[in-house]
């Protein structure tokens, strides 16, 4: 029997940051179940710096996520003046981390989220992403080479395509896969009180299959 969690997300998706403690709780509950991260692509390729109107809209949105999840947020006004809300670089960093060491991928993404939403780092900057990757335990030269490779660009296109083909339009989306069969645990933000009972039932069903 093979089983895993598939988490479709974007490091710069605010609801995914709100959902991070739920994922942490599931990882702690079942550390033997692999967590496979898929880059969904929230705003890939956006080229416009944030203007005041967009920052104001983001502030309202982030306040709503904070109220629902309890996660900390800076104000969008604290982001760099010329910040471009392009999520492709952070998604590519996720995929590079997943490819180099899948077990480090979730701690790395948590570090990216913390850096953006709590410390206002510019995660459209490859240099910032590289420093955070090193903090997460990746080897500097290997990560830098992989990040700039055509293979990474092809991988991110494949993740975006897989997400679209499955009909996933919102993040976070959490799936549980067992022997090729998918079960939906969360489509959009849900609290631990909602998601963990579903996950526990899925785990129990797997134990029943294994002991049959």
JSON list of C-alpha atoms in Angstrom, two decimals:
[
{"chain": "A", "resi": 1, "resn": "UNK", "atom": "CA", "xyz": [0.00, 0.00, 0.00]},
{"chain": "A", "resi": 2, "resn": "UNK", "atom": "CA", "xyz": [1.28, 3.45, -0.94]},
{"chain": "A", "resi": 3, "resn": "UNK", "atom": "CA", "xyz": [-0.11, 6.62, 0.51]},
{"chain": "A", "resi": 4, "resn": "UNK", "atom": "CA", "xyz": [0.79, 10.29, 0.73]},
{"chain": "A", "resi": 5, "resn": "UNK", "atom": "CA", "xyz": [-0.62, 13.78, 1.20]},
{"chain": "A", "resi": 6, "resn": "UNK", "atom": "CA", "xyz": [-0.62, 16.07, -1.82]},
{"chain": "A", "resi": 7, "resn": "UNK", "atom": "CA", "xyz": [-0.66, 19.74, -0.90]},
{"chain": "A", "resi": 8, "resn": "UNK", "atom": "CA", "xyz": [-1.37, 22.13, -3.80]},
{"chain": "A", "resi": 9, "resn": "UNK", "atom": "CA", "xyz": [-0.33, 25.61, -2.73]},
{"chain": "A", "resi": 10, "resn": "UNK", "atom": "CA", "xyz": [1.67, 28.72, -3.44]},
{"chain": "A", "resi": 11, "resn": "UNK", "atom": "CA", "xyz": [4.25, 30.07, -0.96]},
{"chain": "A", "resi": 12, "resn": "UNK", "atom": "CA", "xyz": [2.85, 33.57, -1.53]},
{"chain": "A", "resi": 13, "resn": "UNK", "atom": "CA", "xyz": [-0.80, 32.60, -1.07]},
{"chain": "A", "resi": 14, "resn": "UNK", "atom": "CA", "xyz": [-2.05, 34.22, 2.13]},
{"chain": "A", "resi": 15, "resn": "UNK", "atom": "CA", "xyz": [-4.65, 31.53, 2.80]},
{"chain": "A", "resi": 16, "resn": "UNK", "atom": "CA", "xyz": [-1.88, 28.94, 2.46]},
{"chain": "A", "resi": 17, "resn": "UNK", "atom": "CA", "xyz": [0.05, 30.80, 5.16]},
{"chain": "A", "resi": 18, "resn": "UNK", "atom": "CA", "xyz": [-3.10, 30.69, 7.26]},
{"chain": "A", "resi": 19, "resn": "UNK", "atom": "CA", "xyz": [-3.36, 26.95, 6.60]},
{"chain": "A", "resi": 20, "resn": "UNK", "atom": "CA", "xyz": [0.28, 26.20, 7.54]},
{"chain": "A", "resi": 21, "resn": "UNK", "atom": "CA", "xyz": [-0.48, 25.23, 11.18]},
{"chain": "A", "resi": 22, "resn": "UNK", "atom": "CA", "xyz": [-3.04, 22.69, 9.91]},
{"chain": "A", "resi": 23, "resn": "UNK", "atom": "CA", "xyz": [-0.38, 21.07, 7.72]},
{"chain": "A", "resi": 24, "resn": "UNK", "atom": "CA", "xyz": [2.05, 21.13, 10.65]},
{"chain": "A", "resi": 25, "resn": "UNK", "atom": "CA", "xyz": [-0.52, 19.30, 12.78]},
{"chain": "A", "resi": 26, "resn": "UNK", "atom": "CA", "xyz": [-1.02, 16.59, 10.17]},
{"chain": "A", "resi": 27, "resn": "UNK", "atom": "CA", "xyz": [2.71, 16.09, 9.72]},
{"chain": "A", "resi": 28, "resn": "UNK", "atom": "CA", "xyz": [3.06, 15.74, 13.49]},
{"chain": "A", "resi": 29, "resn": "UNK", "atom": "CA", "xyz": [0.12, 13.32, 13.64]},
{"chain": "A", "resi": 30, "resn": "UNK", "atom": "CA", "xyz": [1.41, 11.03, 10.87]},
{"chain": "A", "resi": 31, "resn": "UNK", "atom": "CA", "xyz": [5.11, 11.67, 10.23]},
{"chain": "A", "resi": 32, "resn": "UNK", "atom": "CA", "xyz": [5.32, 8.43, 8.25]},
{"chain": "A", "resi": 33, "resn": "UNK", "atom": "CA", "xyz": [2.92, 9.74, 5.57]},
{"chain": "A", "resi": 34, "resn": "UNK", "atom": "CA", "xyz": [4.94, 11.65, 2.93]},
{"chain": "A", "resi": 35, "resn": "UNK", "atom": "CA", "xyz": [3.90, 15.20, 2.16]},
{"chain": "A", "resi": 36, "resn": "UNK", "atom": "CA", "xyz": [4.19, 16.01, -1.55]},
{"chain": "A", "resi": 37, "resn": "UNK", "atom": "CA", "xyz": [4.06, 19.71, -2.37]},
{"chain": "A", "resi": 38, "resn": "UNK", "atom": "CA", "xyz": [2.68, 20.90, -5.70]},
{"chain": "A", "resi": 39, "resn": "UNK", "atom": "CA", "xyz": [3.16, 24.49, -6.87]},
{"chain": "A", "resi": 40, "resn": "UNK", "atom": "CA", "xyz": [-0.25, 25.70, -7.97]},
{"chain": "A", "resi": 41, "resn": "UNK", "atom": "CA", "xyz": [0.80, 29.13, -9.17]},
{"chain": "A", "resi": 42, "resn": "UNK", "atom": "CA", "xyz": [-1.23, 31.98, -7.68]},
{"chain": "A", "resi": 43, "resn": "UNK", "atom": "CA", "xyz": [0.15, 34.92, -9.66]},
{"chain": "A", "resi": 44, "resn": "UNK", "atom": "CA", "xyz": [2.93, 33.61, -11.89]},
{"chain": "A", "resi": 45, "resn": "UNK", "atom": "CA", "xyz": [4.42, 36.06, -14.35]},
{"chain": "A", "resi": 46, "resn": "UNK", "atom": "CA", "xyz": [2.88, 39.20, -12.88]},
{"chain": "A", "resi": 47, "resn": "UNK", "atom": "CA", "xyz": [5.14, 42.10, -13.81]},
{"chain": "A", "resi": 48, "resn": "UNK", "atom": "CA", "xyz": [3.59, 45.14, -12.16]},
{"chain": "A", "resi": 49, "resn": "UNK", "atom": "CA", "xyz": [4.93, 46.59, -8.89]},
{"chain": "A", "resi": 50, "resn": "UNK", "atom": "CA", "xyz": [2.35, 46.94, -6.13]},
{"chain": "A", "resi": 51, "resn": "UNK", "atom": "CA", "xyz": [0.59, 50.29, -6.20]},
{"chain": "A", "resi": 52, "resn": "UNK", "atom": "CA", "xyz": [-1.16, 51.88, -3.24]},
{"chain": "A", "resi": 53, "resn": "UNK", "atom": "CA", "xyz": [-4.58, 50.64, -4.30]},
{"chain": "A", "resi": 54, "resn": "UNK", "atom": "CA", "xyz": [-3.37, 47.04, -4.49]},
{"chain": "A", "resi": 55, "resn": "UNK", "atom": "CA", "xyz": [-1.56, 47.32, -1.17]},
{"chain": "A", "resi": 56, "resn": "UNK", "atom": "CA", "xyz": [-4.75, 48.58, 0.45]},
{"chain": "A", "resi": 57, "resn": "UNK", "atom": "CA", "xyz": [-6.76, 45.68, -1.01]},
{"chain": "A", "resi": 58, "resn": "UNK", "atom": "CA", "xyz": [-4.12, 43.21, 0.16]},
{"chain": "A", "resi": 59, "resn": "UNK", "atom": "CA", "xyz": [-4.21, 44.69, 3.65]},
{"chain": "A", "resi": 60, "resn": "UNK", "atom": "CA", "xyz": [-7.94, 44.00, 3.92]},
{"chain": "A", "resi": 61, "resn": "UNK", "atom": "CA", "xyz": [-7.48, 40.49, 2.59]},
{"chain": "A", "resi": 62, "resn": "UNK", "atom": "CA", "xyz": [-4.58, 39.68, 4.92]},
{"chain": "A", "resi": 63, "resn": "UNK", "atom": "CA", "xyz": [-6.53, 40.99, 7.89]},
{"chain": "A", "resi": 64, "resn": "UNK", "atom": "CA", "xyz": [-9.33, 38.56, 7.02]},
{"chain": "A", "resi": 65, "resn": "UNK", "atom": "CA", "xyz": [-6.86, 35.65, 6.85]},
{"chain": "A", "resi": 66, "resn": "UNK", "atom": "CA", "xyz": [-5.32, 36.69, 10.15]},
{"chain": "A", "resi": 67, "resn": "UNK", "atom": "CA", "xyz": [-8.74, 36.84, 11.81]},
{"chain": "A", "resi": 68, "resn": "UNK", "atom": "CA", "xyz": [-9.67, 33.38, 10.52]},
{"chain": "A", "resi": 69, "resn": "UNK", "atom": "CA", "xyz": [-6.36, 31.63, 11.15]},
{"chain": "A", "resi": 70, "resn": "UNK", "atom": "CA", "xyz": [-4.59, 33.52, 13.92]},
{"chain": "A", "resi": 71, "resn": "UNK", "atom": "CA", "xyz": [-1.43, 33.69, 11.82]},
{"chain": "A", "resi": 72, "resn": "UNK", "atom": "CA", "xyz": [0.72, 36.84, 12.09]},
{"chain": "A", "resi": 73, "resn": "UNK", "atom": "CA", "xyz": [0.96, 39.28, 9.17]},
{"chain": "A", "resi": 74, "resn": "UNK", "atom": "CA", "xyz": [2.90, 42.43, 8.43]},
{"chain": "A", "resi": 75, "resn": "UNK", "atom": "CA", "xyz": [1.14, 45.23, 6.59]},
{"chain": "A", "resi": 76, "resn": "UNK", "atom": "CA", "xyz": [1.61, 45.19, 2.79]},
{"chain": "A", "resi": 77, "resn": "UNK", "atom": "CA", "xyz": [2.93, 48.73, 3.25]},
{"chain": "A", "resi": 78, "resn": "UNK", "atom": "CA", "xyz": [6.07, 47.17, 4.72]},
{"chain": "A", "resi": 79, "resn": "UNK", "atom": "CA", "xyz": [6.89, 45.30, 1.51]},
{"chain": "A", "resi": 80, "resn": "UNK", "atom": "CA", "xyz": [9.65, 46.90, -0.62]},
{"chain": "A", "resi": 81, "resn": "UNK", "atom": "CA", "xyz": [8.55, 49.92, -2.68]},
{"chain": "A", "resi": 82, "resn": "UNK", "atom": "CA", "xyz": [9.20, 48.22, -6.01]},
{"chain": "A", "resi": 83, "resn": "UNK", "atom": "CA", "xyz": [7.93, 44.78, -4.97]},
{"chain": "A", "resi": 84, "resn": "UNK", "atom": "CA", "xyz": [6.40, 42.80, -7.83]},
{"chain": "A", "resi": 85, "resn": "UNK", "atom": "CA", "xyz": [3.85, 40.23, -6.64]},
{"chain": "A", "resi": 86, "resn": "UNK", "atom": "CA", "xyz": [5.08, 37.52, -9.01]},
{"chain": "A", "resi": 87, "resn": "UNK", "atom": "CA", "xyz": [4.75, 34.12, -7.34]},
{"chain": "A", "resi": 88, "resn": "UNK", "atom": "CA", "xyz": [6.69, 32.19, -10.00]},
{"chain": "A", "resi": 89, "resn": "UNK", "atom": "CA", "xyz": [10.12, 32.63, -8.34]},
{"chain": "A", "resi": 90, "resn": "UNK", "atom": "CA", "xyz": [8.90, 31.31, -4.97]},
{"chain": "A", "resi": 91, "resn": "UNK", "atom": "CA", "xyz": [7.05, 28.44, -6.68]},
{"chain": "A", "resi": 92, "resn": "UNK", "atom": "CA", "xyz": [10.21, 27.58, -8.59]},
{"chain": "A", "resi": 93, "resn": "UNK", "atom": "CA", "xyz": [12.18, 27.63, -5.34]},
{"chain": "A", "resi": 94, "resn": "UNK", "atom": "CA", "xyz": [9.65, 25.20, -3.86]},
{"chain": "A", "resi": 95, "resn": "UNK", "atom": "CA", "xyz": [10.12, 22.80, -6.78]},
{"chain": "A", "resi": 96, "resn": "UNK", "atom": "CA", "xyz": [13.90, 23.03, -6.62]},
{"chain": "A", "resi": 97, "resn": "UNK", "atom": "CA", "xyz": [13.80, 22.29, -2.91]},
{"chain": "A", "resi": 98, "resn": "UNK", "atom": "CA", "xyz": [11.46, 19.37, -3.50]},
{"chain": "A", "resi": 99, "resn": "UNK", "atom": "CA", "xyz": [13.78, 17.97, -6.14]},
{"chain": "A", "resi": 100, "resn": "UNK", "atom": "CA", "xyz": [16.97, 18.33, -4.12]},
{"chain": "A", "resi": 101, "resn": "UNK", "atom": "CA", "xyz": [15.60, 17.00, -0.83]},
{"chain": "A", "resi": 102, "resn": "UNK", "atom": "CA", "xyz": [11.88, 16.31, -0.53]},
{"chain": "A", "resi": 103, "resn": "UNK", "atom": "CA", "xyz": [12.06, 16.00, 3.27]},
{"chain": "A", "resi": 104, "resn": "UNK", "atom": "CA", "xyz": [13.32, 19.58, 3.57]},
{"chain": "A", "resi": 105, "resn": "UNK", "atom": "CA", "xyz": [10.68, 20.97, 1.22]},
{"chain": "A", "resi": 106, "resn": "UNK", "atom": "CA", "xyz": [7.94, 21.70, 3.77]},
{"chain": "A", "resi": 107, "resn": "UNK", "atom": "CA", "xyz": [10.28, 23.31, 6.35]},
{"chain": "A", "resi": 108, "resn": "UNK", "atom": "CA", "xyz": [11.71, 25.37, 3.48]},
{"chain": "A", "resi": 109, "resn": "UNK", "atom": "CA", "xyz": [8.26, 26.54, 2.38]},
{"chain": "A", "resi": 110, "resn": "UNK", "atom": "CA", "xyz": [7.42, 27.44, 5.97]},
{"chain": "A", "resi": 111, "resn": "UNK", "atom": "CA", "xyz": [10.58, 29.53, 6.03]},
{"chain": "A", "resi": 112, "resn": "UNK", "atom": "CA", "xyz": [9.56, 31.26, 2.80]},
{"chain": "A", "resi": 113, "resn": "UNK", "atom": "CA", "xyz": [6.10, 32.01, 4.17]},
{"chain": "A", "resi": 114, "resn": "UNK", "atom": "CA", "xyz": [7.50, 33.35, 7.44]},
{"chain": "A", "resi": 115, "resn": "UNK", "atom": "CA", "xyz": [9.97, 35.54, 5.56]},
{"chain": "A", "resi": 116, "resn": "UNK", "atom": "CA", "xyz": [7.25, 37.05, 3.38]},
{"chain": "A", "resi": 117, "resn": "UNK", "atom": "CA", "xyz": [4.27, 37.41, 5.67]},
{"chain": "A", "resi": 118, "resn": "UNK", "atom": "CA", "xyz": [6.06, 38.21, 8.93]},
{"chain": "A", "resi": 119, "resn": "UNK", "atom": "CA", "xyz": [9.33, 39.81, 7.82]},
{"chain": "A", "resi": 120, "resn": "UNK", "atom": "CA", "xyz": [8.30, 41.41, 4.47]},
{"chain": "A", "resi": 121, "resn": "UNK", "atom": "CA", "xyz": [11.15, 39.87, 2.47]},
{"chain": "A", "resi": 122, "resn": "UNK", "atom": "CA", "xyz": [11.04, 40.26, -1.31]},
{"chain": "A", "resi": 123, "resn": "UNK", "atom": "CA", "xyz": [10.49, 36.69, -2.50]},
{"chain": "A", "resi": 124, "resn": "UNK", "atom": "CA", "xyz": [10.54, 37.71, -6.13]},
{"chain": "A", "resi": 125, "resn": "UNK", "atom": "CA", "xyz": [14.31, 38.18, -5.68]},
{"chain": "A", "resi": 126, "resn": "UNK", "atom": "CA", "xyz": [16.33, 35.07, -6.50]},
{"chain": "A", "resi": 127, "resn": "UNK", "atom": "CA", "xyz": [19.10, 36.18, -4.14]},
{"chain": "A", "resi": 128, "resn": "UNK", "atom": "CA", "xyz": [16.69, 36.27, -1.20]},
{"chain": "A", "resi": 129, "resn": "UNK", "atom": "CA", "xyz": [15.34, 32.84, -2.13]},
{"chain": "A", "resi": 130, "resn": "UNK", "atom": "CA", "xyz": [18.87, 31.44, -2.27]},
{"chain": "A", "resi": 131, "resn": "UNK", "atom": "CA", "xyz": [19.74, 32.74, 1.19]},
{"chain": "A", "resi": 132, "resn": "UNK", "atom": "CA", "xyz": [16.56, 31.23, 2.63]},
{"chain": "A", "resi": 133, "resn": "UNK", "atom": "CA", "xyz": [17.34, 27.93, 0.91]},
{"chain": "A", "resi": 134, "resn": "UNK", "atom": "CA", "xyz": [20.74, 27.88, 2.58]},
{"chain": "A", "resi": 135, "resn": "UNK", "atom": "CA", "xyz": [19.05, 28.58, 5.94]},
{"chain": "A", "resi": 136, "resn": "UNK", "atom": "CA", "xyz": [16.79, 25.59, 5.26]},
{"chain": "A", "resi": 137, "resn": "UNK", "atom": "CA", "xyz": [19.84, 23.35, 4.82]},
{"chain": "A", "resi": 138, "resn": "UNK", "atom": "CA", "xyz": [20.27, 23.23, 1.05]},
{"chain": "A", "resi": 139, "resn": "UNK", "atom": "CA", "xyz": [23.74, 23.43, -0.43]},
{"chain": "A", "resi": 140, "resn": "UNK", "atom": "CA", "xyz": [24.21, 26.88, -1.95]},
{"chain": "A", "resi": 141, "resn": "UNK", "atom": "CA", "xyz": [25.81, 25.97, -5.28]},
{"chain": "A", "resi": 142, "resn": "UNK", "atom": "CA", "xyz": [23.46, 23.04, -5.94]},
{"chain": "A", "resi": 143, "resn": "UNK", "atom": "CA", "xyz": [20.37, 25.12, -5.25]},
{"chain": "A", "resi": 144, "resn": "UNK", "atom": "CA", "xyz": [21.56, 28.08, -7.32]},
{"chain": "A", "resi": 145, "resn": "UNK", "atom": "CA", "xyz": [22.38, 25.85, -10.28]},
{"chain": "A", "resi": 146, "resn": "UNK", "atom": "CA", "xyz": [19.08, 24.01, -10.10]},
{"chain": "A", "resi": 147, "resn": "UNK", "atom": "CA", "xyz": [17.06, 27.21, -9.68]},
{"chain": "A", "resi": 148, "resn": "UNK", "atom": "CA", "xyz": [18.43, 28.75, -12.88]},
{"chain": "A", "resi": 149, "resn": "UNK", "atom": "CA", "xyz": [18.11, 25.57, -14.94]},
{"chain": "A", "resi": 150, "resn": "UNK", "atom": "CA", "xyz": [15.66, 24.87, -17.75]},
{"chain": "A", "resi": 151, "resn": "UNK", "atom": "CA", "xyz": [14.71, 21.71, -15.87]},
{"chain": "A", "resi": 152, "resn": "UNK", "atom": "CA", "xyz": [13.25, 23.83, -13.06]},
{"chain": "A", "resi": 153, "resn": "UNK", "atom": "CA", "xyz": [11.23, 25.89, -15.54]},
{"chain": "A", "resi": 154, "resn": "UNK", "atom": "CA", "xyz": [9.90, 22.72, -17.13]},
{"chain": "A", "resi": 155, "resn": "UNK", "atom": "CA", "xyz": [9.01, 21.28, -13.72]},
{"chain": "A", "resi": 156, "resn": "UNK", "atom": "CA", "xyz": [7.05, 24.35, -12.72]},
{"chain": "A", "resi": 157, "resn": "UNK", "atom": "CA", "xyz": [5.12, 24.25, -15.99]},
{"chain": "A", "resi": 158, "resn": "UNK", "atom": "CA", "xyz": [4.31, 20.59, -15.28]},
{"chain": "A", "resi": 159, "resn": "UNK", "atom": "CA", "xyz": [3.02, 21.42, -11.78]},
{"chain": "A", "resi": 160, "resn": "UNK", "atom": "CA", "xyz": [0.85, 24.25, -13.08]},
{"chain": "A", "resi": 161, "resn": "UNK", "atom": "CA", "xyz": [-0.52, 21.98, -15.81]},
{"chain": "A", "resi": 162, "resn": "UNK", "atom": "CA", "xyz": [-1.25, 19.13, -13.37]},
{"chain": "A", "resi": 163, "resn": "UNK", "atom": "CA", "xyz": [-3.15, 21.55, -11.14]},
{"chain": "A", "resi": 164, "resn": "UNK", "atom": "CA", "xyz": [-5.26, 22.88, -14.02]},
{"chain": "A", "resi": 165, "resn": "UNK", "atom": "CA", "xyz": [-5.94, 19.40, -15.41]},
{"chain": "A", "resi": 166, "resn": "UNK", "atom": "CA", "xyz": [-7.27, 18.28, -12.04]},
{"chain": "A", "resi": 167, "resn": "UNK", "atom": "CA", "xyz": [-9.61, 21.26, -11.99]},
{"chain": "A", "resi": 168, "resn": "UNK", "atom": "CA", "xyz": [-8.00, 22.87, -8.95]},
{"chain": "A", "resi": 169, "resn": "UNK", "atom": "CA", "xyz": [-8.64, 26.60, -9.04]},
{"chain": "A", "resi": 170, "resn": "UNK", "atom": "CA", "xyz": [-8.11, 27.67, -5.42]},
{"chain": "A", "resi": 171, "resn": "UNK", "atom": "CA", "xyz": [-5.45, 27.29, -2.78]},
{"chain": "A", "resi": 172, "resn": "UNK", "atom": "CA", "xyz": [-4.84, 25.69, -0.41]},
{"chain": "A", "resi": 173, "resn": "UNK", "atom": "CA", "xyz": [-6.07, 22.34, -1.73]},
{"chain": "A", "resi": 174, "resn": "UNK", "atom": "CA", "xyz": [-5.15, 19.23, 0.22]},
{"chain": "A", "resi": 175, "resn": "UNK", "atom": "CA", "xyz": [-5.56, 15.72, -1.15]},
{"chain": "A", "resi": 176, "resn": "UNK", "atom": "CA", "xyz": [-4.88, 12.34, 0.41]},
{"chain": "A", "resi": 177, "resn": "UNK", "atom": "CA", "xyz": [-3.73, 9.68, -2.04]},
{"chain": "A", "resi": 178, "resn": "UNK", "atom": "CA", "xyz": [-3.81, 5.95, -1.34]},
{"chain": "A", "resi": 179, "resn": "UNK", "atom": "CA", "xyz": [-2.92, 3.43, -4.04]},
{"chain": "A", "resi": 180, "resn": "UNK", "atom": "CA", "xyz": [-3.76, 5.99, -6.71]},
{"chain": "A", "resi": 181, "resn": "UNK", "atom": "CA", "xyz": [-7.13, 6.96, -5.22]},
{"chain": "A", "resi": 182, "resn": "UNK", "atom": "CA", "xyz": [-7.55, 10.60, -4.23]},
{"chain": "A", "resi": 183, "resn": "UNK", "atom": "CA", "xyz": [-9.61, 11.92, -1.32]},
{"chain": "A", "resi": 184, "resn": "UNK", "atom": "CA", "xyz": [-10.24, 15.65, -0.85]},
{"chain": "A", "resi": 185, "resn": "UNK", "atom": "CA", "xyz": [-9.40, 16.86, 2.65]},
{"chain": "A", "resi": 186, "resn": "UNK", "atom": "CA", "xyz": [-9.56, 20.61, 2.05]},
{"chain": "A", "resi": 187, "resn": "UNK", "atom": "CA", "xyz": [-10.58, 22.84, -0.84]},
{"chain": "A", "resi": 188, "resn": "UNK", "atom": "CA", "xyz": [-9.70, 26.31, 0.33]},
{"chain": "A", "resi": 189, "resn": "UNK", "atom": "CA", "xyz": [-8.85, 27.30, 3.89]},
{"chain": "A", "resi": 190, "resn": "UNK", "atom": "CA", "xyz": [-10.31, 25.10, 6.63]},
{"chain": "A", "resi": 191, "resn": "UNK", "atom": "CA", "xyz": [-9.48, 24.99, 10.33]},
{"chain": "A", "resi": 192, "resn": "UNK", "atom": "CA", "xyz": [-7.82, 22.12, 12.16]},
{"chain": "A", "resi": 193, "resn": "UNK", "atom": "CA", "xyz": [-11.18, 21.26, 13.71]},
{"chain": "A", "resi": 194, "resn": "UNK", "atom": "CA", "xyz": [-12.52, 20.51, 10.25]},
{"chain": "A", "resi": 195, "resn": "UNK", "atom": "CA", "xyz": [-9.52, 18.94, 8.54]},
{"chain": "A", "resi": 196, "resn": "UNK", "atom": "CA", "xyz": [-7.93, 16.78, 11.24]},
{"chain": "A", "resi": 197, "resn": "UNK", "atom": "CA", "xyz": [-11.01, 14.55, 11.81]},
{"chain": "A", "resi": 198, "resn": "UNK", "atom": "CA", "xyz": [-11.14, 13.88, 8.05]},
{"chain": "A", "resi": 199, "resn": "UNK", "atom": "CA", "xyz": [-7.45, 13.06, 8.03]},
{"chain": "A", "resi": 200, "resn": "UNK", "atom": "CA", "xyz": [-7.77, 10.78, 11.04]},
{"chain": "A", "resi": 201, "resn": "UNK", "atom": "CA", "xyz": [-10.62, 8.86, 9.38]},
{"chain": "A", "resi": 202, "resn": "UNK", "atom": "CA", "xyz": [-8.54, 8.49, 6.22]},
{"chain": "A", "resi": 203, "resn": "UNK", "atom": "CA", "xyz": [-5.62, 7.17, 8.28]},
{"chain": "A", "resi": 204, "resn": "UNK", "atom": "CA", "xyz": [-7.90, 4.72, 10.09]},
{"chain": "A", "resi": 205, "resn": "UNK", "atom": "CA", "xyz": [-9.27, 3.43, 6.81]},
{"chain": "A", "resi": 206, "resn": "UNK", "atom": "CA", "xyz": [-5.71, 2.82, 5.62]},
{"chain": "A", "resi": 207, "resn": "UNK", "atom": "CA", "xyz": [-4.87, 0.85, 8.74]},
{"chain": "A", "resi": 208, "resn": "UNK", "atom": "CA", "xyz": [-7.94, -1.28, 8.09]},
{"chain": "A", "resi": 209, "resn": "UNK", "atom": "CA", "xyz": [-6.77, -2.00, 4.56]},
{"chain": "A", "resi": 210, "resn": "UNK", "atom": "CA", "xyz": [-3.28, -2.85, 5.74]},
{"chain": "A", "resi": 211, "resn": "UNK", "atom": "CA", "xyz": [-4.53, -5.30, 8.36]},
{"chain": "A", "resi": 212, "resn": "UNK", "atom": "CA", "xyz": [-7.08, -6.99, 6.08]}
]
